PDB file of C-alpha atoms in Angstrom:
ATOM      1  CA  UNK A 235      -5.972 -44.444  55.080  1.00  0.00           C
ATOM      2  CA  UNK A 236      -2.585 -42.589  54.564  1.00  0.00           C
ATOM      3  CA  UNK A 237      -3.125 -40.522  57.623  1.00  0.00           C
ATOM      4  CA  UNK A 238      -3.909 -43.528  59.785  1.00  0.00           C
ATOM      5  CA  UNK A 239      -0.781 -45.338  58.412  1.00  0.00           C
ATOM      6  CA  UNK A 240       1.443 -42.296  59.170  1.00  0.00           C
ATOM      7  CA  UNK A 241       0.124 -41.970  62.752  1.00  0.00           C
ATOM      8  CA  UNK A 242       0.648 -45.688  63.293  1.00  0.00           C
ATOM      9  CA  UNK A 243       4.176 -45.737  61.897  1.00  0.00           C
ATOM     10  CA  UNK A 244       5.396 -42.498  63.389  1.00  0.00           C
ATOM     11  CA  UNK A 245       6.395 -42.189  67.022  1.00  0.00           C
ATOM     12  CA  UNK A 246       6.342 -38.414  67.365  1.00  0.00           C
ATOM     13  CA  UNK A 247       3.412 -37.839  69.803  1.00  0.00           C
ATOM     14  CA  UNK A 248       4.301 -36.861  73.252  1.00  0.00           C
ATOM     15  CA  UNK A 249       2.426 -35.849  76.379  1.00  0.00           C
ATOM     16  CA  UNK A 250       3.778 -33.875  79.326  1.00  0.00           C
ATOM     17  CA  UNK A 251       2.189 -32.155  82.340  1.00  0.00           C
ATOM     18  CA  UNK A 252       1.803 -28.870  80.512  1.00  0.00           C
ATOM     19  CA  UNK A 253       2.012 -29.381  76.787  1.00  0.00           C
ATOM     20  CA  UNK A 254       1.506 -32.303  74.383  1.00  0.00           C
ATOM     21  CA  UNK A 255       2.403 -32.940  70.757  1.00  0.00           C
ATOM     22  CA  UNK A 256      -0.205 -34.852  68.685  1.00  0.00           C
ATOM     23  CA  UNK A 257      -0.424 -35.993  65.151  1.00  0.00           C
ATOM     24  CA  UNK A 258      -3.508 -35.176  62.964  1.00  0.00           C
ATOM     25  CA  UNK A 259      -5.641 -38.243  62.452  1.00  0.00           C
ATOM     26  CA  UNK A 260      -7.080 -37.041  59.098  1.00  0.00           C
ATOM     27  CA  UNK A 261      -7.264 -34.242  56.552  1.00  0.00           C
ATOM     28  CA  UNK A 262     -10.136 -32.646  58.447  1.00  0.00           C
ATOM     29  CA  UNK A 263      -7.918 -32.183  61.417  1.00  0.00           C
ATOM     30  CA  UNK A 264      -5.446 -30.199  59.401  1.00  0.00           C
ATOM     31  CA  UNK A 265      -8.289 -28.076  57.764  1.00  0.00           C
ATOM     32  CA  UNK A 266      -9.707 -27.349  61.343  1.00  0.00           C
ATOM     33  CA  UNK A 267      -6.335 -26.297  62.411  1.00  0.00           C
ATOM     34  CA  UNK A 268      -5.864 -24.026  59.449  1.00  0.00           C
ATOM     35  CA  UNK A 269      -9.180 -22.389  60.029  1.00  0.00           C
ATOM     36  CA  UNK A 270      -8.851 -21.894  63.808  1.00  0.00           C
ATOM     37  CA  UNK A 271      -5.132 -20.864  63.671  1.00  0.00           C
ATOM     38  CA  UNK A 272      -5.657 -18.663  60.520  1.00  0.00           C
ATOM     39  CA  UNK A 273      -2.667 -20.164  58.775  1.00  0.00           C
ATOM     40  CA  UNK A 274      -1.823 -22.057  55.593  1.00  0.00           C
ATOM     41  CA  UNK A 275      -1.220 -25.531  57.111  1.00  0.00           C
ATOM     42  CA  UNK A 276      -4.044 -26.846  54.850  1.00  0.00           C
ATOM     43  CA  UNK A 277      -1.559 -26.496  51.970  1.00  0.00           C
ATOM     44  CA  UNK A 278       0.472 -29.334  53.524  1.00  0.00           C
ATOM     45  CA  UNK A 279      -2.268 -32.038  53.594  1.00  0.00           C
ATOM     46  CA  UNK A 280      -1.030 -34.105  50.705  1.00  0.00           C
ATOM     47  CA  UNK A 281       2.652 -33.638  51.723  1.00  0.00           C
ATOM     48  CA  UNK A 282       1.811 -34.906  55.206  1.00  0.00           C
ATOM     49  CA  UNK A 283      -0.250 -37.779  53.945  1.00  0.00           C
ATOM     50  CA  UNK A 284       2.524 -38.840  51.609  1.00  0.00           C
ATOM     51  CA  UNK A 285       5.259 -38.474  54.271  1.00  0.00           C
ATOM     52  CA  UNK A 286       7.020 -35.533  52.475  1.00  0.00           C
ATOM     53  CA  UNK A 287       6.666 -33.585  55.670  1.00  0.00           C
ATOM     54  CA  UNK A 288       5.060 -34.057  59.098  1.00  0.00           C
ATOM     55  CA  UNK A 289       2.536 -31.794  60.584  1.00  0.00           C
ATOM     56  CA  UNK A 290       2.075 -31.990  64.361  1.00  0.00           C
ATOM     57  CA  UNK A 291      -0.078 -30.033  66.721  1.00  0.00           C
ATOM     58  CA  UNK A 292       1.348 -28.665  70.095  1.00  0.00           C
ATOM     59  CA  UNK A 293      -1.444 -28.410  72.532  1.00  0.00           C
ATOM     60  CA  UNK A 294      -1.899 -27.514  76.160  1.00  0.00           C
ATOM     61  CA  UNK A 295      -2.369 -30.860  77.768  1.00  0.00           C
ATOM     62  CA  UNK A 296      -5.440 -29.703  79.694  1.00  0.00           C
ATOM     63  CA  UNK A 297      -7.246 -28.788  76.368  1.00  0.00           C
ATOM     64  CA  UNK A 298      -6.054 -31.179  73.612  1.00  0.00           C
ATOM     65  CA  UNK A 299      -8.780 -30.332  71.210  1.00  0.00           C
ATOM     66  CA  UNK A 300      -8.070 -26.515  71.128  1.00  0.00           C
ATOM     67  CA  UNK A 301      -5.519 -25.380  68.672  1.00  0.00           C
ATOM     68  CA  UNK A 302      -2.471 -23.710  70.143  1.00  0.00           C
ATOM     69  CA  UNK A 303       0.711 -24.104  68.080  1.00  0.00           C
ATOM     70  CA  UNK A 304       1.199 -25.776  64.731  1.00  0.00           C
ATOM     71  CA  UNK A 305       4.555 -27.443  63.958  1.00  0.00           C
ATOM     72  CA  UNK A 306       6.257 -28.938  60.900  1.00  0.00           C
ATOM     73  CA  UNK A 307       8.933 -31.641  61.169  1.00  0.00           C
ATOM     74  CA  UNK A 308      11.249 -32.825  58.375  1.00  0.00           C
ATOM     75  CA  UNK A 309      11.550 -36.509  59.499  1.00  0.00           C
ATOM     76  CA  UNK A 310      14.353 -37.105  56.932  1.00  0.00           C
ATOM     77  CA  UNK A 311      16.499 -34.588  58.588  1.00  0.00           C
ATOM     78  CA  UNK A 312      14.912 -35.126  62.037  1.00  0.00           C
ATOM     79  CA  UNK A 313      14.491 -31.347  62.474  1.00  0.00           C
ATOM     80  CA  UNK A 314      11.637 -29.040  63.478  1.00  0.00           C
ATOM     81  CA  UNK A 315      11.296 -26.779  60.546  1.00  0.00           C
ATOM     82  CA  UNK A 316       8.387 -24.508  61.598  1.00  0.00           C
ATOM     83  CA  UNK A 317       6.640 -23.594  64.900  1.00  0.00           C
ATOM     84  CA  UNK A 318       3.796 -21.102  64.714  1.00  0.00           C
ATOM     85  CA  UNK A 319       0.947 -19.903  66.973  1.00  0.00           C
ATOM     86  CA  UNK A 320      -2.176 -18.380  65.722  1.00  0.00           C
ATOM     87  CA  UNK A 321      -1.856 -16.001  62.661  1.00  0.00           C
ATOM     88  CA  UNK A 322       1.682 -17.393  62.180  1.00  0.00           C
ATOM     89  CA  UNK A 323       2.922 -15.509  65.125  1.00  0.00           C
ATOM     90  CA  UNK A 324       5.748 -16.898  67.309  1.00  0.00           C
ATOM     91  CA  UNK A 325       4.684 -19.000  70.264  1.00  0.00           C
ATOM     92  CA  UNK A 326       5.446 -17.962  73.742  1.00  0.00           C
ATOM     93  CA  UNK A 327       9.028 -18.697  75.002  1.00  0.00           C
ATOM     94  CA  UNK A 328       7.637 -21.452  77.294  1.00  0.00           C
ATOM     95  CA  UNK A 329       6.718 -23.533  74.165  1.00  0.00           C
ATOM     96  CA  UNK A 330      10.429 -23.475  72.933  1.00  0.00           C
ATOM     97  CA  UNK A 331      11.447 -24.592  76.360  1.00  0.00           C
ATOM     98  CA  UNK A 332       9.032 -27.464  76.091  1.00  0.00           C
ATOM     99  CA  UNK A 333      10.186 -28.244  72.554  1.00  0.00           C
ATOM    100  CA  UNK A 334      13.787 -28.648  73.926  1.00  0.00           C
ATOM    101  CA  UNK A 335      12.422 -31.345  76.160  1.00  0.00           C
ATOM    102  CA  UNK A 336      10.439 -32.788  73.262  1.00  0.00           C
ATOM    103  CA  UNK A 337      13.430 -32.842  70.863  1.00  0.00           C
ATOM    104  CA  UNK A 338      15.476 -34.735  73.535  1.00  0.00           C
ATOM    105  CA  UNK A 339      12.880 -37.352  73.982  1.00  0.00           C
ATOM    106  CA  UNK A 340      12.181 -37.896  70.329  1.00  0.00           C
ATOM    107  CA  UNK A 341      15.830 -37.532  69.062  1.00  0.00           C
ATOM    108  CA  UNK A 342      15.027 -34.441  66.925  1.00  0.00           C
ATOM    109  CA  UNK A 343      16.937 -31.291  66.137  1.00  0.00           C
ATOM    110  CA  UNK A 344      15.701 -27.807  66.749  1.00  0.00           C
ATOM    111  CA  UNK A 345      17.360 -24.383  66.389  1.00  0.00           C
ATOM    112  CA  UNK A 346      15.039 -21.910  68.114  1.00  0.00           C
ATOM    113  CA  UNK A 347      17.135 -19.047  66.652  1.00  0.00           C
ATOM    114  CA  UNK A 348      16.381 -20.098  63.143  1.00  0.00           C
ATOM    115  CA  UNK A 349      12.744 -20.790  63.962  1.00  0.00           C
ATOM    116  CA  UNK A 350      12.274 -17.224  65.446  1.00  0.00           C
ATOM    117  CA  UNK A 351      14.286 -15.515  62.662  1.00  0.00           C
ATOM    118  CA  UNK A 352      12.262 -17.383  60.036  1.00  0.00           C
ATOM    119  CA  UNK A 353       9.181 -15.548  61.390  1.00  0.00           C
ATOM    120  CA  UNK A 354      11.171 -12.375  61.732  1.00  0.00           C
ATOM    121  CA  UNK A 355      11.780 -12.289  57.940  1.00  0.00           C
ATOM    122  CA  UNK A 356       7.979 -11.715  57.472  1.00  0.00           C
ATOM    123  CA  UNK A 357       7.877  -8.939  60.015  1.00  0.00           C
ATOM    124  CA  UNK A 358       8.128  -5.269  59.301  1.00  0.00           C
ATOM    125  CA  UNK A 359      11.572  -3.747  59.535  1.00  0.00           C
ATOM    126  CA  UNK A 360      10.800  -1.835  62.666  1.00  0.00           C
ATOM    127  CA  UNK A 361       9.069  -4.745  64.349  1.00  0.00           C
ATOM    128  CA  UNK A 362      11.177  -6.660  66.956  1.00  0.00           C
ATOM    129  CA  UNK A 363      10.928 -10.089  68.386  1.00  0.00           C
ATOM    130  CA  UNK A 364       8.891 -10.232  71.606  1.00  0.00           C
ATOM    131  CA  UNK A 365      10.871  -9.631  74.861  1.00  0.00           C
ATOM    132  CA  UNK A 366      10.202 -13.209  76.101  1.00  0.00           C
ATOM    133  CA  UNK A 367      11.599 -14.649  72.815  1.00  0.00           C
ATOM    134  CA  UNK A 368      14.664 -12.429  72.890  1.00  0.00           C
ATOM    135  CA  UNK A 369      15.327 -13.363  76.572  1.00  0.00           C
ATOM    136  CA  UNK A 370      14.803 -17.102  75.712  1.00  0.00           C
ATOM    137  CA  UNK A 371      17.205 -16.852  72.668  1.00  0.00           C
ATOM    138  CA  UNK A 372      19.880 -15.109  74.779  1.00  0.00           C
ATOM    139  CA  UNK A 373      19.414 -17.852  77.512  1.00  0.00           C
ATOM    140  CA  UNK A 374      19.559 -20.540  74.829  1.00  0.00           C
ATOM    141  CA  UNK A 375      22.793 -19.186  73.232  1.00  0.00           C
ATOM    142  CA  UNK A 376      24.595 -18.908  76.633  1.00  0.00           C
ATOM    143  CA  UNK A 377      23.497 -22.469  77.633  1.00  0.00           C
ATOM    144  CA  UNK A 378      23.894 -24.278  74.326  1.00  0.00           C
ATOM    145  CA  UNK A 379      26.406 -22.366  72.211  1.00  0.00           C
ATOM    146  CA  UNK A 380      28.400 -19.813  74.337  1.00  0.00           C
ATOM    147  CA  UNK A 381      30.309 -21.921  76.810  1.00  0.00           C
ATOM    148  CA  UNK A 382      33.801 -20.554  77.589  1.00  0.00           C
ATOM    149  CA  UNK A 383      35.432 -23.813  76.478  1.00  0.00           C
ATOM    150  CA  UNK A 384      34.425 -22.997  72.943  1.00  0.00           C
ATOM    151  CA  UNK A 385      35.975 -19.493  72.685  1.00  0.00           C
ATOM    152  CA  UNK A 386      39.005 -18.966  70.453  1.00  0.00           C
ATOM    153  CA  UNK A 387      42.220 -19.696  72.210  1.00  0.00           C
ATOM    154  CA  UNK A 388      45.034 -17.275  72.562  1.00  0.00           C
ATOM    155  CA  UNK A 389      47.441 -17.217  69.593  1.00  0.00           C
ATOM    156  CA  UNK A 390      49.944 -20.107  69.771  1.00  0.00           C
ATOM    157  CA  UNK A 391      47.648 -21.965  72.225  1.00  0.00           C
ATOM    158  CA  UNK A 392      45.225 -24.810  71.541  1.00  0.00           C
ATOM    159  CA  UNK A 393      42.134 -26.083  73.010  1.00  0.00           C
ATOM    160  CA  UNK A 394      40.864 -29.607  73.423  1.00  0.00           C
ATOM    161  CA  UNK A 395      37.436 -30.267  72.232  1.00  0.00           C
ATOM    162  CA  UNK A 396      35.204 -33.099  73.442  1.00  0.00           C
ATOM    163  CA  UNK A 397      32.274 -34.864  71.737  1.00  0.00           C
ATOM    164  CA  UNK A 398      30.089 -32.767  74.122  1.00  0.00           C
ATOM    165  CA  UNK A 399      31.695 -29.588  72.732  1.00  0.00           C
ATOM    166  CA  UNK A 400      31.064 -30.646  69.170  1.00  0.00           C
ATOM    167  CA  UNK A 401      27.620 -32.279  69.523  1.00  0.00           C
ATOM    168  CA  UNK A 402      25.891 -30.640  72.488  1.00  0.00           C
ATOM    169  CA  UNK A 403      22.465 -31.596  71.155  1.00  0.00           C
ATOM    170  CA  UNK A 404      23.401 -35.348  71.476  1.00  0.00           C
ATOM    171  CA  UNK A 405      25.134 -35.195  74.915  1.00  0.00           C
ATOM    172  CA  UNK A 406      23.052 -32.540  76.592  1.00  0.00           C
ATOM    173  CA  UNK A 407      22.363 -33.542  80.156  1.00  0.00           C
ATOM    174  CA  UNK A 408      24.674 -36.599  79.903  1.00  0.00           C
ATOM    175  CA  UNK A 409      27.191 -34.888  82.091  1.00  0.00           C
ATOM    176  CA  UNK A 410      30.929 -34.813  81.405  1.00  0.00           C
ATOM    177  CA  UNK A 411      32.009 -38.198  82.779  1.00  0.00           C
ATOM    178  CA  UNK A 412      30.982 -41.236  80.693  1.00  0.00           C
TER     179      UNK A 412
END
C-alpha cells in the first residue's frame, strides 16, 4: 500500500523516445532490480516505502521491463544522489545526457561530476573513469560551469553577474533576454 501511495503522489516518472524513468510499484520490483543488476538496492525498500528516499529505474523505452540503470533521488533536496548500471558500474555517458533533460523536466538537480566521482571512490587507484564519461564531464564543465563570463576579472576590475550566471540549472535554455 505504501508503494502504491508513493507512486500516486510522486510525479517523477518520465518517458522519452530513447529512455524512460519509472517508479517501482512494489517491493518485489526493487528485489528483482537488485537481483538482475547485482546491486544493493534491496536495502532501500523500507526507506523508499516510507519516503525517506526515492528509488527510480531508468529503462530503455523499447524494453521497459529490462533493468538498465538504477537511480536514487532525494526528494527533500530535489537532487539525484546515485545513478548506477549493472554491478554498480557507471552508466554510459548518453544516460547522463538523458538525465540532464529529465532533471529540467522534473525540476531536479544533478551534478554528474559528483555522481561519477562517487563511483570512482570505490574503484582501484589505477582505474580511470571510462573515456565516454571523461569526455562527457569535460563537455559538461565547459557548457555548464566554464563560461568565460565566470572567470576571475583582472585586478581592479569587476564583472557583472546575472541570475543565469549564478543559477544556470534554473535558467538553462531560457536564453539571455527575459
